[in-house]
Coordinates of C-alpha atoms in Angstrom, one line a residue:
X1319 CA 30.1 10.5 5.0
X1320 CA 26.3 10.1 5.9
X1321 CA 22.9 11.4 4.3
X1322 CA 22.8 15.0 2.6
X1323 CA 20.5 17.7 2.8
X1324 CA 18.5 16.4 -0.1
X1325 CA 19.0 12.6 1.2
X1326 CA 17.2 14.0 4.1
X1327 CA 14.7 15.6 1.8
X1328 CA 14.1 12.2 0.0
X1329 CA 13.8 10.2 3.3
X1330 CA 11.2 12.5 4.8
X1331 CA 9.1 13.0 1.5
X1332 CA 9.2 9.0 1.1
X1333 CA 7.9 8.3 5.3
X1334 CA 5.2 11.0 4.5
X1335 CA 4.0 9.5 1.3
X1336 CA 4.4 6.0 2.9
X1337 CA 2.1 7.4 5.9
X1338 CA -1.0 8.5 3.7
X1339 CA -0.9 5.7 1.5
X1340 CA -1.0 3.5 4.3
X1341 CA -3.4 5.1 6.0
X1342 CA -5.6 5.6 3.2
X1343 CA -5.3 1.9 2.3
X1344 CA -7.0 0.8 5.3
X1345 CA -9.9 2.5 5.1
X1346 CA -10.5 2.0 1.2
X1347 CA -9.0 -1.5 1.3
X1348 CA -11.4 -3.1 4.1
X1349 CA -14.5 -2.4 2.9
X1350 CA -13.2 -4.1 -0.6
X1351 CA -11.7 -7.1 2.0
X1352 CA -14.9 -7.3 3.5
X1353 CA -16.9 -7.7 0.6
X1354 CA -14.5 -10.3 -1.3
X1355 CA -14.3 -12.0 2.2
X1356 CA -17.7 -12.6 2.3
X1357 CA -19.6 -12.5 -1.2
X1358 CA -20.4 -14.8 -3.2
X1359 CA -21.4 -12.9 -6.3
X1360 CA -20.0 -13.6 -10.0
X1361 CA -18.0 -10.3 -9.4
X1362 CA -15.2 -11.7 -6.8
X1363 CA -13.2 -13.2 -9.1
X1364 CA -13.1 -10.1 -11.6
X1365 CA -12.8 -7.5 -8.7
X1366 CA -10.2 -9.9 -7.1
X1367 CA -7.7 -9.8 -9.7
X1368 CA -7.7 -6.5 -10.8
X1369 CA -6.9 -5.7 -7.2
X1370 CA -4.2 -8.2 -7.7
X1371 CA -3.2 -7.0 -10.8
X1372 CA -0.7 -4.7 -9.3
X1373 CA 1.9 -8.2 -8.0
X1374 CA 2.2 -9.0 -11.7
X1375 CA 1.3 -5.7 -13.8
X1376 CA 5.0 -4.1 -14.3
X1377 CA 4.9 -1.0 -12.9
X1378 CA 5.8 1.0 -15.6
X1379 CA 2.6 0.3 -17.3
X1380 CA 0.6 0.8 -14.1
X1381 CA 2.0 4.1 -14.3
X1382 CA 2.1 4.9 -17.9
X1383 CA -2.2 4.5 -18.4
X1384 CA -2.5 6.0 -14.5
X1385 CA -0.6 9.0 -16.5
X1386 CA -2.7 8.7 -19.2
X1387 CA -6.4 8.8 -17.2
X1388 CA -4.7 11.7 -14.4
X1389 CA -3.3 13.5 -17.1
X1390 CA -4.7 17.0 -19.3
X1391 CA -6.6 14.8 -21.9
X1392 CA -7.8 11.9 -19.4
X1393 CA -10.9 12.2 -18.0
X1394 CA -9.7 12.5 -14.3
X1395 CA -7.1 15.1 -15.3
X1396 CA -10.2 16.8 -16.8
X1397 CA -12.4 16.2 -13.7
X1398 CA -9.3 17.6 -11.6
X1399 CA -9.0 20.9 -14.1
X1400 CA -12.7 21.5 -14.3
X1401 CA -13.0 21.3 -10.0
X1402 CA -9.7 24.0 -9.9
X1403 CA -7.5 21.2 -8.5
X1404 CA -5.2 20.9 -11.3
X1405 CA -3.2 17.9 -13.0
X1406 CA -2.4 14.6 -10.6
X1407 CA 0.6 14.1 -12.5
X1408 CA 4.2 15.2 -11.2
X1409 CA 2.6 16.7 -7.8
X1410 CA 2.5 14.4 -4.7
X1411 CA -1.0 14.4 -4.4
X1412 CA -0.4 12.3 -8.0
X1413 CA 1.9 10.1 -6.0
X1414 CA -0.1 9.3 -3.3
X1415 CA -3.1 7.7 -6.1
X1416 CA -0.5 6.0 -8.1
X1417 CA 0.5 4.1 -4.9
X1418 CA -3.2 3.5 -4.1
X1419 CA -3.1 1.1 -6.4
X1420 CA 0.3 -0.3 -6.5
X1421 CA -0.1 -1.4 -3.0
X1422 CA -3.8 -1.6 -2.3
X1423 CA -3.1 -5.5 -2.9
X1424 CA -0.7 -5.9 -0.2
X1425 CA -3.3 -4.3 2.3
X1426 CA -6.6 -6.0 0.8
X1427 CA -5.4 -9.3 0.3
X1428 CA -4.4 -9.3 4.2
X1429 CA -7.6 -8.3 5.5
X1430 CA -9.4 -10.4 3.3
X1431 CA -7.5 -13.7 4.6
X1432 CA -8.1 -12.7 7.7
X1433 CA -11.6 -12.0 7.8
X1434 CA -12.2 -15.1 5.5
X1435 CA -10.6 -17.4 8.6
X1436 CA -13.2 -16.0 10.9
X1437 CA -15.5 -18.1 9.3
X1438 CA -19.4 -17.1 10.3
X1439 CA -19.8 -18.7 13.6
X1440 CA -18.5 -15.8 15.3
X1441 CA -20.6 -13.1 13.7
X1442 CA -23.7 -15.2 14.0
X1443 CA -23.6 -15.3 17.7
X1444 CA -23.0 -11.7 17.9
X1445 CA -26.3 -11.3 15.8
X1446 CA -27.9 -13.7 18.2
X1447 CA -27.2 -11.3 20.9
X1448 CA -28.7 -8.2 18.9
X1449 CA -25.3 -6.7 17.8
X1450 CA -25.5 -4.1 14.6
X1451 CA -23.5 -4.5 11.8
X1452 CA -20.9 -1.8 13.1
X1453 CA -21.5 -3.4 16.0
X1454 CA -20.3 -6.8 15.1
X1455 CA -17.8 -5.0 12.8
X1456 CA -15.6 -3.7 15.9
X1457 CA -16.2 -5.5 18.7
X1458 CA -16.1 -9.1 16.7
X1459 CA -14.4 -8.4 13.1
X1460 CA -11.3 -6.3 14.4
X1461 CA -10.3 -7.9 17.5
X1462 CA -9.7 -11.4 16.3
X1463 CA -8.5 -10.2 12.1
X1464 CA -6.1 -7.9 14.1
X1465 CA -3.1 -9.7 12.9
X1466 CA -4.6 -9.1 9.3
X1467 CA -4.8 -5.8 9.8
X1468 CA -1.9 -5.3 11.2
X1469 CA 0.0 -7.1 8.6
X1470 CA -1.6 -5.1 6.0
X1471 CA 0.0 -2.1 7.5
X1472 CA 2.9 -3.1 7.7
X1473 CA 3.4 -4.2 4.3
X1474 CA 1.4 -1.7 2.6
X1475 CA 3.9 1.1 4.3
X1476 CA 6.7 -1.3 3.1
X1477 CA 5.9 -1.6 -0.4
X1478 CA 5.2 1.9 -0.7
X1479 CA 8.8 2.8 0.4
X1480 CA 10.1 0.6 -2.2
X1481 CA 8.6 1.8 -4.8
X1482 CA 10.3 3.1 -8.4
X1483 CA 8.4 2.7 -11.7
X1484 CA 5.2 4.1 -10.8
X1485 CA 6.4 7.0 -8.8
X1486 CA 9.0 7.7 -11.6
X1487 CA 6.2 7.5 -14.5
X1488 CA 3.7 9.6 -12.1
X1489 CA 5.9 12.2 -10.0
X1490 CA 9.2 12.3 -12.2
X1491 CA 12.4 13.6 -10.3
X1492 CA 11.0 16.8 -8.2
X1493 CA 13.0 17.6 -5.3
X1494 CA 10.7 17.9 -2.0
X1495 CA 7.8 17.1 -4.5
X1496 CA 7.8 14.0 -5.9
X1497 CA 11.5 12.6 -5.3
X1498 CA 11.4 9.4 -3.1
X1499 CA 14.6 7.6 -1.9
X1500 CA 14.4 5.0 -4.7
X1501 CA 14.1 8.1 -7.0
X1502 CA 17.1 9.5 -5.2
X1503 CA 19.3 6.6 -5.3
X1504 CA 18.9 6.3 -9.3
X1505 CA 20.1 9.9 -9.2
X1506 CA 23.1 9.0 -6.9
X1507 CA 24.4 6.2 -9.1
X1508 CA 23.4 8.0 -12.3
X1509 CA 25.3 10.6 -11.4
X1510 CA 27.9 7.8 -10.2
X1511 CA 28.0 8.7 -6.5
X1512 CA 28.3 5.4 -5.5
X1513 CA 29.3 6.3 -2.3
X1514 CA 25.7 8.4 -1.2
X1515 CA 23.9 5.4 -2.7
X1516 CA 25.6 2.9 -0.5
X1517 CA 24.0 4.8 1.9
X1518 CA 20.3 5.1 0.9
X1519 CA 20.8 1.3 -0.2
X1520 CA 21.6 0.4 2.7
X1521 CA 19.5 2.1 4.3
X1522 CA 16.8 0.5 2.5
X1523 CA 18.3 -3.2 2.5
X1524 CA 18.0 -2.5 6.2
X1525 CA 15.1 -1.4 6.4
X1526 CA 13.4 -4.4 4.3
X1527 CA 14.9 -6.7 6.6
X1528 CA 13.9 -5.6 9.9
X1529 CA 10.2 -5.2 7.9
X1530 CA 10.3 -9.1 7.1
X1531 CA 11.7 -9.9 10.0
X1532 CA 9.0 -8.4 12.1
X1533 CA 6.5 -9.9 9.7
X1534 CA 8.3 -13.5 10.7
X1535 CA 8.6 -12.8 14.0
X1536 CA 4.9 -11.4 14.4
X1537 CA 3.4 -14.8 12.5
X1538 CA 5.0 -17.1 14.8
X1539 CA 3.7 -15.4 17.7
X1540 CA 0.0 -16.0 16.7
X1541 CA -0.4 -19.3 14.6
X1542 CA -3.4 -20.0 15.9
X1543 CA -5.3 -18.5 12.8
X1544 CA -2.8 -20.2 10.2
X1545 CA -3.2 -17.5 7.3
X1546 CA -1.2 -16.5 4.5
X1547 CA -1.3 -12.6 4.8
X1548 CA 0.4 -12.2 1.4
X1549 CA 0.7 -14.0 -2.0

């Protein structure tokens, strides 16, 4: 006995969803990294923990006032109606913002640690030798926080694999819409199929531990900077 049609279905739908989060993550989160890296405005500590908010928020009540804002009375949902594009809610499109903000703090939190261990030495002597702001960005900024960044990615495309409560309260059960794997496997052992959720399980036990692993393994390489990359 291995995966089913619709374990397949669930597996695929989950690396997609994992995929644009990710990606999305990085571009939305460094900007935020960057400017709680650096600041030193009133706002860092407000704008830090609700970015945080997500490690001890459950993620049922994430998910139940993300339904209420994306939903036909909310004001996104009426933003989203009134520009043709629908409801967020119980579409993938819906999935891919709730998990914006589940995981945007395992990708921002990273990055920010990173940058933060640059310290400004680095970035001033760029400036002293003319270097833009982009300029200084790629050629200073993401060659040395690479392991930051890289970190970020892994665990943001981790954590967004694992996740349950939000993408039940957002996407519901929708096959080759909006059911994950952890979605599937309540379905397996709801259904008492303990058998095809050993299998997804498994799968995903697995899977957590190579992630960690690698994460272990990818630290001790470089301890030179001697960051935490997660809470």
């Amino acid at each position: 006995m291995g995966f089913s049609e619709a374990d397949w279905e669930a597996i695929w739908l989950t690396l997609r969803l994992a995929s644009t989060v990710t990606v999305l993550l990085l571009v939305i989160g460094t900007p935020i990294a960057w400017w709680l890296a650096r600041t030193r405005s009133r706002w860092k500590g407000p704008v830090g923990a609700i970015v945080a908010l997500p490690l001890v928020l459950p993620p049922t009540v994430l998910g139940f006032y993300l339904l209420l804002v994306m939903g036909p009375n909310g004001p996104v949902g009426q933003l989203t109606q009134a520009l043709g594009l629908g409801t967020l809610p119980f579409t993938f499109r819906g999935l891919v913002v709730a998990s914006l903000f589940y995981s945007m703090p395992f990708v921002v939190q990273p990055i920010q640690n990173a940058i933060e261990a640059l310290g400004e030495r680095p970035l001033e002597v760029a400036a002293t030798l003319r270097a833009g702001p982009w300029d200084r960005f790629f050629t200073v900024v993401l060659p040395l926080a690479k392991p930051g960044f890289v970190t970020a990615s892994i665990l943001g495309f981790a954590h967004t694999v694992g996740e349950f409560g939000v993408i039940l309260m957002i996407g519901g059960n929708i096959p080759g819409e909006t059911r994950v794997v952890s979605v599937q496997i309540y379905d397996r052992v709801e259904a008492l199929e303990y058998a095809q959720a050993h299998w997804l399980a498994g799968a995903m036990l697995l899977f957590s531990f190579v992630v960690l692993l690698g994460l272990y393994v990818f630290q001790h390489r470089r301890p030179r900077a001697g960051l935490r990359y997660w809470v």
